[in-house]
PDB file of C-alpha atoms in Angstrom:
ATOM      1  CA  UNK A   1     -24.974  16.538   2.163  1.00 89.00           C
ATOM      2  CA  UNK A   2     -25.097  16.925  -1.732  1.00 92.00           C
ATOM      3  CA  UNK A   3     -23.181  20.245  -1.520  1.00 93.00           C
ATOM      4  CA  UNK A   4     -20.500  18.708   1.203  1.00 95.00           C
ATOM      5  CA  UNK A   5     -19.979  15.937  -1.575  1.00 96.00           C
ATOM      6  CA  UNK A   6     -19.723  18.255  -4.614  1.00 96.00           C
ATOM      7  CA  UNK A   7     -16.971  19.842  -1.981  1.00 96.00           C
ATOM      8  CA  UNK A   8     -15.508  16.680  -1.781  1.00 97.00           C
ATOM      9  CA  UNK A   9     -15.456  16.033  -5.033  1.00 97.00           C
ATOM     10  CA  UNK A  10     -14.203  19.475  -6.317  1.00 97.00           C
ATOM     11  CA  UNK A  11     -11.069  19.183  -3.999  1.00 97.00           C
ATOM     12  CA  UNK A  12     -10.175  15.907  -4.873  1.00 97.00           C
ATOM     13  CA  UNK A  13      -9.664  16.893  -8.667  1.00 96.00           C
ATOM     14  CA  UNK A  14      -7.423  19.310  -8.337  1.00 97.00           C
ATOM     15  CA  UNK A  15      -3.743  19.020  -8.689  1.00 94.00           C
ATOM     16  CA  UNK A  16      -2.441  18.645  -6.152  1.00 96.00           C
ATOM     17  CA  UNK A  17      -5.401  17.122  -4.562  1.00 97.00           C
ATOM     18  CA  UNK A  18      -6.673  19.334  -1.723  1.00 97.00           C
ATOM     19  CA  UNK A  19      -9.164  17.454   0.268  1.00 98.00           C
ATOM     20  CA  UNK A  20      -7.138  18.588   3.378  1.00 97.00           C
ATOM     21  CA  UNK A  21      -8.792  22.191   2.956  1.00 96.00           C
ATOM     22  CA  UNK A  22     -12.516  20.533   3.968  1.00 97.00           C
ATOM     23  CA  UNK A  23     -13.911  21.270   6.947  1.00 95.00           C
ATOM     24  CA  UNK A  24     -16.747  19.484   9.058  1.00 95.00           C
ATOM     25  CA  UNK A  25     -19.701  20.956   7.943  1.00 94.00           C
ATOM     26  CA  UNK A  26     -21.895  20.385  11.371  1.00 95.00           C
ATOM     27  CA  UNK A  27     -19.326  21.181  14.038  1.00 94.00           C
ATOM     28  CA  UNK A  28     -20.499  22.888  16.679  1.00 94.00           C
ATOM     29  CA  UNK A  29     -19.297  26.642  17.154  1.00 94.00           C
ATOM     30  CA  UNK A  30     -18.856  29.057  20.294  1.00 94.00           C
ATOM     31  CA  UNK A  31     -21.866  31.399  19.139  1.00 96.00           C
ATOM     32  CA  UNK A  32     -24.190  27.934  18.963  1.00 95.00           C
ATOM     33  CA  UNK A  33     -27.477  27.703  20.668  1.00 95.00           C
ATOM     34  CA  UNK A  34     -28.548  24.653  22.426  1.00 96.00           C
ATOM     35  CA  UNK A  35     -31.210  24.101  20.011  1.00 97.00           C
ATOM     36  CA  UNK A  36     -28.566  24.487  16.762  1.00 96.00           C
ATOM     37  CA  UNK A  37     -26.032  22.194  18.650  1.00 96.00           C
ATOM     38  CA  UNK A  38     -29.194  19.585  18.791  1.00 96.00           C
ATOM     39  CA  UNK A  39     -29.679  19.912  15.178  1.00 96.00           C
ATOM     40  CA  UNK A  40     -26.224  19.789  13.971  1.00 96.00           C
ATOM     41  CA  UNK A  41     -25.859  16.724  16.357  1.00 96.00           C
ATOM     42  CA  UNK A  42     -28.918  14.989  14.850  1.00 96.00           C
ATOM     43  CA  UNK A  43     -27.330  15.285  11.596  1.00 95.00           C
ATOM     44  CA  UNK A  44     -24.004  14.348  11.960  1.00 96.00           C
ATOM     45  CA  UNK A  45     -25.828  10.799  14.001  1.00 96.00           C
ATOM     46  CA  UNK A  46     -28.241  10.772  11.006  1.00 95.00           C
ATOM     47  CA  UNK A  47     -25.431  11.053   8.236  1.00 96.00           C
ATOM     48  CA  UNK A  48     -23.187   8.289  10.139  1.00 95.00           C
ATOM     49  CA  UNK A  49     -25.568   5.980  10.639  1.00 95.00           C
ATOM     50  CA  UNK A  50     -26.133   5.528   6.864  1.00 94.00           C
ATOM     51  CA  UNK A  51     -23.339   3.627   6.303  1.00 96.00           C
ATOM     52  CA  UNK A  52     -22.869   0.229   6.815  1.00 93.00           C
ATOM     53  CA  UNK A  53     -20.983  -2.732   5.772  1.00 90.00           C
ATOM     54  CA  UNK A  54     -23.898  -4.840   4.053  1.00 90.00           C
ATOM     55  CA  UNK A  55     -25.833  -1.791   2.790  1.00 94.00           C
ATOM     56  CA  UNK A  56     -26.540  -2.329  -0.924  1.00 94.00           C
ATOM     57  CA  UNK A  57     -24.537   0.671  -1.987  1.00 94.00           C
ATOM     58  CA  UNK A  58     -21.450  -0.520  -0.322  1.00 95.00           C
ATOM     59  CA  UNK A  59     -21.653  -4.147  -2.005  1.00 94.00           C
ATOM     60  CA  UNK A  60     -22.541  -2.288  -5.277  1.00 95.00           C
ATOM     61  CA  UNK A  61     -18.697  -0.309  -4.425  1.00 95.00           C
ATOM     62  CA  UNK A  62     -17.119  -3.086  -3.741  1.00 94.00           C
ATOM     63  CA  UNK A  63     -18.055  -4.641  -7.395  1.00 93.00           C
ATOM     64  CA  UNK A  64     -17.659  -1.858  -9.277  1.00 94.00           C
ATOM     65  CA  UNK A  65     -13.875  -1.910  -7.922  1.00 94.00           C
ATOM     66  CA  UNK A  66     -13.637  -5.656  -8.846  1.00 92.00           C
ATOM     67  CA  UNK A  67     -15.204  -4.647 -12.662  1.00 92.00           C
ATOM     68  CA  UNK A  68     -12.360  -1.733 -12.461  1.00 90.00           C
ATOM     69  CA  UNK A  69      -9.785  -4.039 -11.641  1.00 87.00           C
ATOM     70  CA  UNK A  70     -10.516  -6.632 -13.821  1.00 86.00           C
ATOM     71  CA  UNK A  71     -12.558  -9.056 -11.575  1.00 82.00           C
ATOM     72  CA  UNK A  72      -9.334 -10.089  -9.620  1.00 81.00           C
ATOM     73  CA  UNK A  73      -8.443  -9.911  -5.736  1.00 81.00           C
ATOM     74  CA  UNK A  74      -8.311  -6.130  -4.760  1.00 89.00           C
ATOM     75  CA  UNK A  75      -5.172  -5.803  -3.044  1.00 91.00           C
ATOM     76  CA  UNK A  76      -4.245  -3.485  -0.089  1.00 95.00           C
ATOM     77  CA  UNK A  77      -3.465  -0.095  -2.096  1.00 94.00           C
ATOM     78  CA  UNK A  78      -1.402   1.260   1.122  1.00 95.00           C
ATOM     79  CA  UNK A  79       0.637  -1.840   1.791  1.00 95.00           C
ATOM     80  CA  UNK A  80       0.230  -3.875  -1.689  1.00 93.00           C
ATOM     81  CA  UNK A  81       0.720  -7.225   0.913  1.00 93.00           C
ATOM     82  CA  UNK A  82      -2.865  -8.388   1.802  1.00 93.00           C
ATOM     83  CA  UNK A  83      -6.156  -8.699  -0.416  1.00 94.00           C
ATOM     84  CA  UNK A  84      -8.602  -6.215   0.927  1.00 95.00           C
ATOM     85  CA  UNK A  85     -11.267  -7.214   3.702  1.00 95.00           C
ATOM     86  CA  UNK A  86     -12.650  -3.941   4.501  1.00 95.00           C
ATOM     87  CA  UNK A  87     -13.601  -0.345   3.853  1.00 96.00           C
ATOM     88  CA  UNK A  88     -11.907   2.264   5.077  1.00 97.00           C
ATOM     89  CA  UNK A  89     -13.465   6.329   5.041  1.00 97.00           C
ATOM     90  CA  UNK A  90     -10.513   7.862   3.809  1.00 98.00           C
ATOM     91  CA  UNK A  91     -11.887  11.324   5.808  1.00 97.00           C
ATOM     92  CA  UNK A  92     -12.355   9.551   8.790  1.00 97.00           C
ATOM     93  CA  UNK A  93     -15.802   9.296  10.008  1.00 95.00           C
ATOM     94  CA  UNK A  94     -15.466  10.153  13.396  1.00 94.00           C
ATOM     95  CA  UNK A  95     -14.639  13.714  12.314  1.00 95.00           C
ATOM     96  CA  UNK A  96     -16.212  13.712   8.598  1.00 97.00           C
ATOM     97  CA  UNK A  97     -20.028  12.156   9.669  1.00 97.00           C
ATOM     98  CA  UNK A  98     -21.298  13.742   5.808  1.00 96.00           C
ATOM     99  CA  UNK A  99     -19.081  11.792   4.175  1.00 97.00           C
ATOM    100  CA  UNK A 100     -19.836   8.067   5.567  1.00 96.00           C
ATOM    101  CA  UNK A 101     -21.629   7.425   2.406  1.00 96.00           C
ATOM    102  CA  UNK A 102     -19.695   9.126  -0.065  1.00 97.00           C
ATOM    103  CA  UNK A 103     -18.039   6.603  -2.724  1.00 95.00           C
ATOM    104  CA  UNK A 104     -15.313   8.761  -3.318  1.00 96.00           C
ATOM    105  CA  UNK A 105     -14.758   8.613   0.398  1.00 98.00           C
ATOM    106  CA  UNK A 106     -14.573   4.551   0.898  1.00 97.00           C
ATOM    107  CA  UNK A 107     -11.608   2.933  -0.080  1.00 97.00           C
ATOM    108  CA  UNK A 108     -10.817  -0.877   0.536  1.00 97.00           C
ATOM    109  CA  UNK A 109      -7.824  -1.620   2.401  1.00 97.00           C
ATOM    110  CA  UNK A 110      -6.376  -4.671   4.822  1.00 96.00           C
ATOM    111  CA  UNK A 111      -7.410  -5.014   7.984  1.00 96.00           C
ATOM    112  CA  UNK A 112      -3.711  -4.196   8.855  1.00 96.00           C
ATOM    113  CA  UNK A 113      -3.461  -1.121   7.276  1.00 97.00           C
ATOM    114  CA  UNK A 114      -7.498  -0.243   8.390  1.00 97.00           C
ATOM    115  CA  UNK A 115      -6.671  -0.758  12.056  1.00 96.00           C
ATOM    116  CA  UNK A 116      -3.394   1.081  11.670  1.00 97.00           C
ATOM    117  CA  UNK A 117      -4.741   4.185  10.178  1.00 97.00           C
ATOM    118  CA  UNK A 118      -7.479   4.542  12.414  1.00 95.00           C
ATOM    119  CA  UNK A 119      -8.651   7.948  12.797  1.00 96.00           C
ATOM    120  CA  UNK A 120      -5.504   9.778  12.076  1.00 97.00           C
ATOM    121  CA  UNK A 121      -6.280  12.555   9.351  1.00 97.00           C
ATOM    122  CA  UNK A 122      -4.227  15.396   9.339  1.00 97.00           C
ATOM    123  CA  UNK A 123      -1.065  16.395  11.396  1.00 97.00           C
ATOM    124  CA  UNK A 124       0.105  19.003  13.455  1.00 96.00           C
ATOM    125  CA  UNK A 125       0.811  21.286   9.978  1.00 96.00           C
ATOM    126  CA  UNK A 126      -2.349  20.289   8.576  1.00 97.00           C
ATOM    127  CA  UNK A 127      -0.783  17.942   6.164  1.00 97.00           C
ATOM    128  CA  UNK A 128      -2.652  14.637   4.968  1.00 98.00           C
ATOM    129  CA  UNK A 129      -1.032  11.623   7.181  1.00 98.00           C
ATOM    130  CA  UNK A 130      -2.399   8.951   4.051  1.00 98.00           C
ATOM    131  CA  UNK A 131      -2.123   8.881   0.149  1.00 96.00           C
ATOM    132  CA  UNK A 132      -5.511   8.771  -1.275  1.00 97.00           C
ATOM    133  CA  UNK A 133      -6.145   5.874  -3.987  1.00 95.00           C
ATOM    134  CA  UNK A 134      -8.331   7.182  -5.880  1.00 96.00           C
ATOM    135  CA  UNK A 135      -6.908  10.284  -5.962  1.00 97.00           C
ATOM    136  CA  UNK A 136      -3.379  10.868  -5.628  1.00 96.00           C
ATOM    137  CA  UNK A 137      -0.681  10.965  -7.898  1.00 94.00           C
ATOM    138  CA  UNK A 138       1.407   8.273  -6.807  1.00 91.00           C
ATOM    139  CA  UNK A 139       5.266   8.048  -7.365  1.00 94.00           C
ATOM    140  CA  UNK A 140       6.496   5.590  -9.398  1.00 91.00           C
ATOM    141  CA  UNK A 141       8.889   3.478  -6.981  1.00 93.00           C
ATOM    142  CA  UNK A 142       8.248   4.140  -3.075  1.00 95.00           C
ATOM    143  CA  UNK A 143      11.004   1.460  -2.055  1.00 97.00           C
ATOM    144  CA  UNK A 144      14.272   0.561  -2.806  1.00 97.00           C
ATOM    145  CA  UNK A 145      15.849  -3.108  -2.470  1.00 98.00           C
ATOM    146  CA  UNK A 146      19.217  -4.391  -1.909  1.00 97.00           C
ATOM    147  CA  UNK A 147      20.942  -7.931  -1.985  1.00 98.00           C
ATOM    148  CA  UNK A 148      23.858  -8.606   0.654  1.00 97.00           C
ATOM    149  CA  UNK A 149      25.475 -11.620   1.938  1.00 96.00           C
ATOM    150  CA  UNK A 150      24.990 -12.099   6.150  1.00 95.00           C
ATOM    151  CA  UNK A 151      25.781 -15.284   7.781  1.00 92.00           C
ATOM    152  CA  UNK A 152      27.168 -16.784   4.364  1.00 93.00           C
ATOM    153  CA  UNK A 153      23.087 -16.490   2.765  1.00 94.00           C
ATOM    154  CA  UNK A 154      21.927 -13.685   0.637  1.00 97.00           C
ATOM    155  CA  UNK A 155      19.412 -10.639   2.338  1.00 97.00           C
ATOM    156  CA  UNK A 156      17.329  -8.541   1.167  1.00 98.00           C
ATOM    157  CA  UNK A 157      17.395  -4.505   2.879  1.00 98.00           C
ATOM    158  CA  UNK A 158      14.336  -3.038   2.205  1.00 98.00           C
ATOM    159  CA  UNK A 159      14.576   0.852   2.227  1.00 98.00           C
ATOM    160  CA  UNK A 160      12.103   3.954   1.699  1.00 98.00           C
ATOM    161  CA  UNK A 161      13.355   5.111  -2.329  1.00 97.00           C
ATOM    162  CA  UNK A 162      16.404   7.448  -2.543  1.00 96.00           C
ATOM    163  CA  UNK A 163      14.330   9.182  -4.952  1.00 96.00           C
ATOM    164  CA  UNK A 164      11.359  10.092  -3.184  1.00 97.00           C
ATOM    165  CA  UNK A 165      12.119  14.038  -2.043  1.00 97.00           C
ATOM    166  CA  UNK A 166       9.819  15.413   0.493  1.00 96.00           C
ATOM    167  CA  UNK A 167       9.682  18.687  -0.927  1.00 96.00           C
ATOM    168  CA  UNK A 168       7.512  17.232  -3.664  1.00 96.00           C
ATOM    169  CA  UNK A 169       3.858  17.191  -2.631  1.00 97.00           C
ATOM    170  CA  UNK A 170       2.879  13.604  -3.551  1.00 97.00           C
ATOM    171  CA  UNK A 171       6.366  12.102  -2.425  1.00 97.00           C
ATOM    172  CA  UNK A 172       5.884  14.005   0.961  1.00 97.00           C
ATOM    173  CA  UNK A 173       2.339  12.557   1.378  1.00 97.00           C
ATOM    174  CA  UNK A 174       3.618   8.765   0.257  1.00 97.00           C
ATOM    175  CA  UNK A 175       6.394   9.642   3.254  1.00 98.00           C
ATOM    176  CA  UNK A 176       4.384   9.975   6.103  1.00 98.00           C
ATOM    177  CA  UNK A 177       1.841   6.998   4.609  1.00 98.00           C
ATOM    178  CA  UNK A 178       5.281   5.178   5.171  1.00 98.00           C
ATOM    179  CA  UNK A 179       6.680   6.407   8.699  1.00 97.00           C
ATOM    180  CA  UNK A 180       2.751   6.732  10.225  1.00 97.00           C
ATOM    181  CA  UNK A 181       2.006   3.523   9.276  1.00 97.00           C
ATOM    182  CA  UNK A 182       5.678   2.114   9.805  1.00 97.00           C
ATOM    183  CA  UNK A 183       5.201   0.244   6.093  1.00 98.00           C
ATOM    184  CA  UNK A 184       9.283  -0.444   6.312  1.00 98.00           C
ATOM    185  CA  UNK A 185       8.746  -2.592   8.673  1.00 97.00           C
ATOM    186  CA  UNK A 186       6.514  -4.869   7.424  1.00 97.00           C
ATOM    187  CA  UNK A 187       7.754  -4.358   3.753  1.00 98.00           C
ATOM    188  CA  UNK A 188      10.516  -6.015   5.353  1.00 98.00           C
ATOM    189  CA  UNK A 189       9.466  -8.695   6.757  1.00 97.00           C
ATOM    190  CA  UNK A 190       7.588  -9.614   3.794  1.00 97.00           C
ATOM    191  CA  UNK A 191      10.890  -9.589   1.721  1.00 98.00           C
ATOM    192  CA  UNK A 192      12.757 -11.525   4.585  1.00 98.00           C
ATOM    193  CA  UNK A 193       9.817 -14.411   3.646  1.00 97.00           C
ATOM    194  CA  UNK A 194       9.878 -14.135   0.340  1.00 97.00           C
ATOM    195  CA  UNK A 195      14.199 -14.209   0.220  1.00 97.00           C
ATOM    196  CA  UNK A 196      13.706 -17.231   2.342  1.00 96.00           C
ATOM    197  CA  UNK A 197      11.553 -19.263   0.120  1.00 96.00           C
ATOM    198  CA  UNK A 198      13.794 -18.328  -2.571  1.00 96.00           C
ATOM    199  CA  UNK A 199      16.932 -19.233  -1.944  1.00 96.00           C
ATOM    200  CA  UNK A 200      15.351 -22.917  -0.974  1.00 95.00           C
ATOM    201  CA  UNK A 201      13.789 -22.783  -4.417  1.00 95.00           C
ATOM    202  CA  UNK A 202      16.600 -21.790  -5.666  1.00 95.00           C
ATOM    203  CA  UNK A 203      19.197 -24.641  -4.047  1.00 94.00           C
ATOM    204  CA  UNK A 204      15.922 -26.866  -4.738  1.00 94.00           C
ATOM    205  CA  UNK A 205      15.937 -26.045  -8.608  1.00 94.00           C
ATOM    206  CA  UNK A 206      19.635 -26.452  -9.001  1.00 94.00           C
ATOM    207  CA  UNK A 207      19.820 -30.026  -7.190  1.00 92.00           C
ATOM    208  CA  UNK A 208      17.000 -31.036  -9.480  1.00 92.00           C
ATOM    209  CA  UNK A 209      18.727 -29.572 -12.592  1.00 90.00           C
ATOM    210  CA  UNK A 210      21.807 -30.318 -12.052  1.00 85.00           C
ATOM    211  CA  UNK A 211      22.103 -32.838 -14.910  1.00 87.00           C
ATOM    212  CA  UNK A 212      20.823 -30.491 -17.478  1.00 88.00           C
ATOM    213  CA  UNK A 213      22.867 -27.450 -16.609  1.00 88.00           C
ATOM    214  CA  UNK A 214      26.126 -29.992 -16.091  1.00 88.00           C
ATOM    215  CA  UNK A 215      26.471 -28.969 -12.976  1.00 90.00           C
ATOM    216  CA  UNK A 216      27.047 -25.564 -14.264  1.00 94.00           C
ATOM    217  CA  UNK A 217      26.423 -22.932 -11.853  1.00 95.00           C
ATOM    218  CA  UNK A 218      27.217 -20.089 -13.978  1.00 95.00           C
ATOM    219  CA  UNK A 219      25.083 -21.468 -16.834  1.00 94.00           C
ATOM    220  CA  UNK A 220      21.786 -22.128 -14.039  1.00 95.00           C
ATOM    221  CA  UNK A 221      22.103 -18.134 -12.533  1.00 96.00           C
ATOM    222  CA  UNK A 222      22.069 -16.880 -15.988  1.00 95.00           C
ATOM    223  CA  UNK A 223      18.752 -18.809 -16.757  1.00 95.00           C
ATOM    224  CA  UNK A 224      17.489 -18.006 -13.440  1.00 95.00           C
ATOM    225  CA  UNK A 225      18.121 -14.264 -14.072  1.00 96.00           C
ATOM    226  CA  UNK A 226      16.518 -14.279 -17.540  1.00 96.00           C
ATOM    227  CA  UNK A 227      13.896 -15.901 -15.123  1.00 96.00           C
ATOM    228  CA  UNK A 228      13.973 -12.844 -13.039  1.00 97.00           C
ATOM    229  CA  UNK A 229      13.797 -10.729 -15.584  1.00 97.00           C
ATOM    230  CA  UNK A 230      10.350 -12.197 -17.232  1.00 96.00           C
ATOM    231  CA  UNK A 231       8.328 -11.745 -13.957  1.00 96.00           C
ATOM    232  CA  UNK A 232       9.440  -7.882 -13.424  1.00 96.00           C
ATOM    233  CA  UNK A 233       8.294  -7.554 -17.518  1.00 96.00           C
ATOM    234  CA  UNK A 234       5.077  -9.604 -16.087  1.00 94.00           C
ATOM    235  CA  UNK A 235       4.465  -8.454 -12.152  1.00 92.00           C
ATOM    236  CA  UNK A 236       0.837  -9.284 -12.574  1.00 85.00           C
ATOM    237  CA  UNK A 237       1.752 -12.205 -10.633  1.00 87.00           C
ATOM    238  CA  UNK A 238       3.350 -11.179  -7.788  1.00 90.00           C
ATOM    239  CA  UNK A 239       3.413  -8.075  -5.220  1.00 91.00           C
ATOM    240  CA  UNK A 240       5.517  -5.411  -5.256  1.00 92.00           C
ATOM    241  CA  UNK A 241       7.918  -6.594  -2.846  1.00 96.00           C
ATOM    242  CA  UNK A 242       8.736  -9.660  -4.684  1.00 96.00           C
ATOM    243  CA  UNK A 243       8.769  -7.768  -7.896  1.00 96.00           C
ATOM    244  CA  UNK A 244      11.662  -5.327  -6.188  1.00 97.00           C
ATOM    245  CA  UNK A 245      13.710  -8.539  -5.029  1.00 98.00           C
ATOM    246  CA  UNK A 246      13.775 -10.122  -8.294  1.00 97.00           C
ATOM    247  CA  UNK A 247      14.618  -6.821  -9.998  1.00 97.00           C
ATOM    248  CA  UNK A 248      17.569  -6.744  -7.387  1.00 98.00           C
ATOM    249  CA  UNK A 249      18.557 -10.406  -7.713  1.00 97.00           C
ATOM    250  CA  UNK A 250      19.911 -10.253 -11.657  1.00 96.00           C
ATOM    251  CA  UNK A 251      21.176  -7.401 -11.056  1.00 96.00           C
ATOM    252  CA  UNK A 252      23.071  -7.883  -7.697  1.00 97.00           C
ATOM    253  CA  UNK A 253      26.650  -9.272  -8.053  1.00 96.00           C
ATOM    254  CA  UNK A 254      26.840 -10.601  -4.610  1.00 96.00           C
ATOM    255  CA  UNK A 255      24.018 -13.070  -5.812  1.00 97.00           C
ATOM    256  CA  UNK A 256      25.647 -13.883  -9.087  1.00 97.00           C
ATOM    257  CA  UNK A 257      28.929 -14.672  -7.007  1.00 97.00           C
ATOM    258  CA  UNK A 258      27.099 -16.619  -3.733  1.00 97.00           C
ATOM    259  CA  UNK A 259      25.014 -18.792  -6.632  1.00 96.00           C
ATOM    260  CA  UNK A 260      28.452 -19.719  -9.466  1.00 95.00           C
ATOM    261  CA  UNK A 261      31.301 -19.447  -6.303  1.00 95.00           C
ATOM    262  CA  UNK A 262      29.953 -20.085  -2.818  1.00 95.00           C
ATOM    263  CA  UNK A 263      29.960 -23.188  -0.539  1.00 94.00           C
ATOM    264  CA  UNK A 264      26.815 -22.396   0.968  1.00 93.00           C
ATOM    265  CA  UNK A 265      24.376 -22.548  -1.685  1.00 93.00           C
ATOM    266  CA  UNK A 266      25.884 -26.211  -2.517  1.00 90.00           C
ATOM    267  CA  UNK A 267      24.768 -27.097   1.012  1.00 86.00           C
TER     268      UNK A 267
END
């Protein structure tokens, strides 16, 4: 097991990482006898049973991950939604028994995004279905966000990035995190909740402030967008969906116009 992790280890340093190159280390092989099949099968049971969710070492993981990050929530590093509840083996370890108690190997995630991935590892190409957290290179944006105007209230279309080009290893892996996991889906509906409880701040705010702002529309969604503009300088306090929406929201004219011009916000 020491060697399979310095494997592990040694492939998930290099650039690009290359952990999809490991191999089970006790599967059985057409030339095995019954007595090696027994062995390799009592190791692979011995090797998965040694993990488990209240061993020591696995508490110990999850706190060292809490130090990394500051002490605060861990959230989700695949969806960036939900606050981590449980840890996932990367290499799953129905297939990868050596590495059930490898560190580098167990990764908190959601229970969303745990369920989801399952045992999926690589595809019919032998490509990685997942990014790895720990190790991968991540792109810098993964979505893209627009504001439009259905029904006479503002939207937000949530969309995998323009920029992202599959021909580029790390954007190809964050692709198929995306579609295998169908992300889009549930990036939008996080936006659709989070455009919701906006625009009733927003009418909310403006009803309250009307005094102050003289009733001036123009003069409240130029605050509101230097407003905007503070918590995508400060995302710390929000997730990554709500950061995209308010970077969309000063800068989408439909917005400006449905907040200084339409009827419907005054409703």
């Amino acid at each position: 097991m020491k060697n399979a992790f310095l494997q592990y280890d040694a492939c998930a340093v290099t650039n690009p990482v290359s952990l999809e190159r490991l191999q089970p280390i006790w599967s059985d092989t057409a030339t095995d006898t019954k007595a090696q099949k027994n062995a390799k099968k009592e190791k692979r049971d011995r090797s998965f049973k040694l993990y488990g969710s209240n061993r020591p070492f696995v508490n110990e993981h999850w706190e060292v991950l809490k130090r990394v990050n500051g002490g605060t929530l861990l959230l989700c590093p695949i969806c960036g939604l939900k606050p981590c509840s449980e840890m996932d083996h990367y290499m799953p370890r129905s297939l990868f028994h050596e590495y059930s108690s490898h560190a580098s190997n167990l990764i908190p995630l959601c229970h969303n995004c745990n369920q989801d991935k399952h045992d999926y590892w690589l595809n019919r190409k032998g490509k990685r279905y997942f990014f790895n957290a720990f190790f991968d290179h991540l792109p810098a944006k993964i979505i893209d966000c627009d504001i439009y105007i259905s029904h006479g209230f503002p939207q937000a279309r949530i969309d995998v990035c323009a920029g992202l080009d599959a021909a580029r290893y790390y954007d190809a892996v964050v692709l198929r995190t995306i579609k295998k996991l169908k992300l889009i889906d549930r990036f939008q509906a996080a936006a659709d909740a989070s455009m919701r409880s906006e625009i009733m701040r927003l009418k909310a705010d403006f009803l309250v402030q009307a005094t102050a702002y003289h009733r001036d529309r123009k003069a409240f969604w130029t605050s509101r967008m230097k407003s905007y503009n503070e918590y995508v300088a400060h995302p710390e306090h929000f997730n990554f969906i709500e950061v995209e929406i308010y970077r969309a929201l000063s800068a989408s004219k439909e917005m400006k116009n449905w907040v200084e011009c339409s009827a419907e916000f005054l409703k």
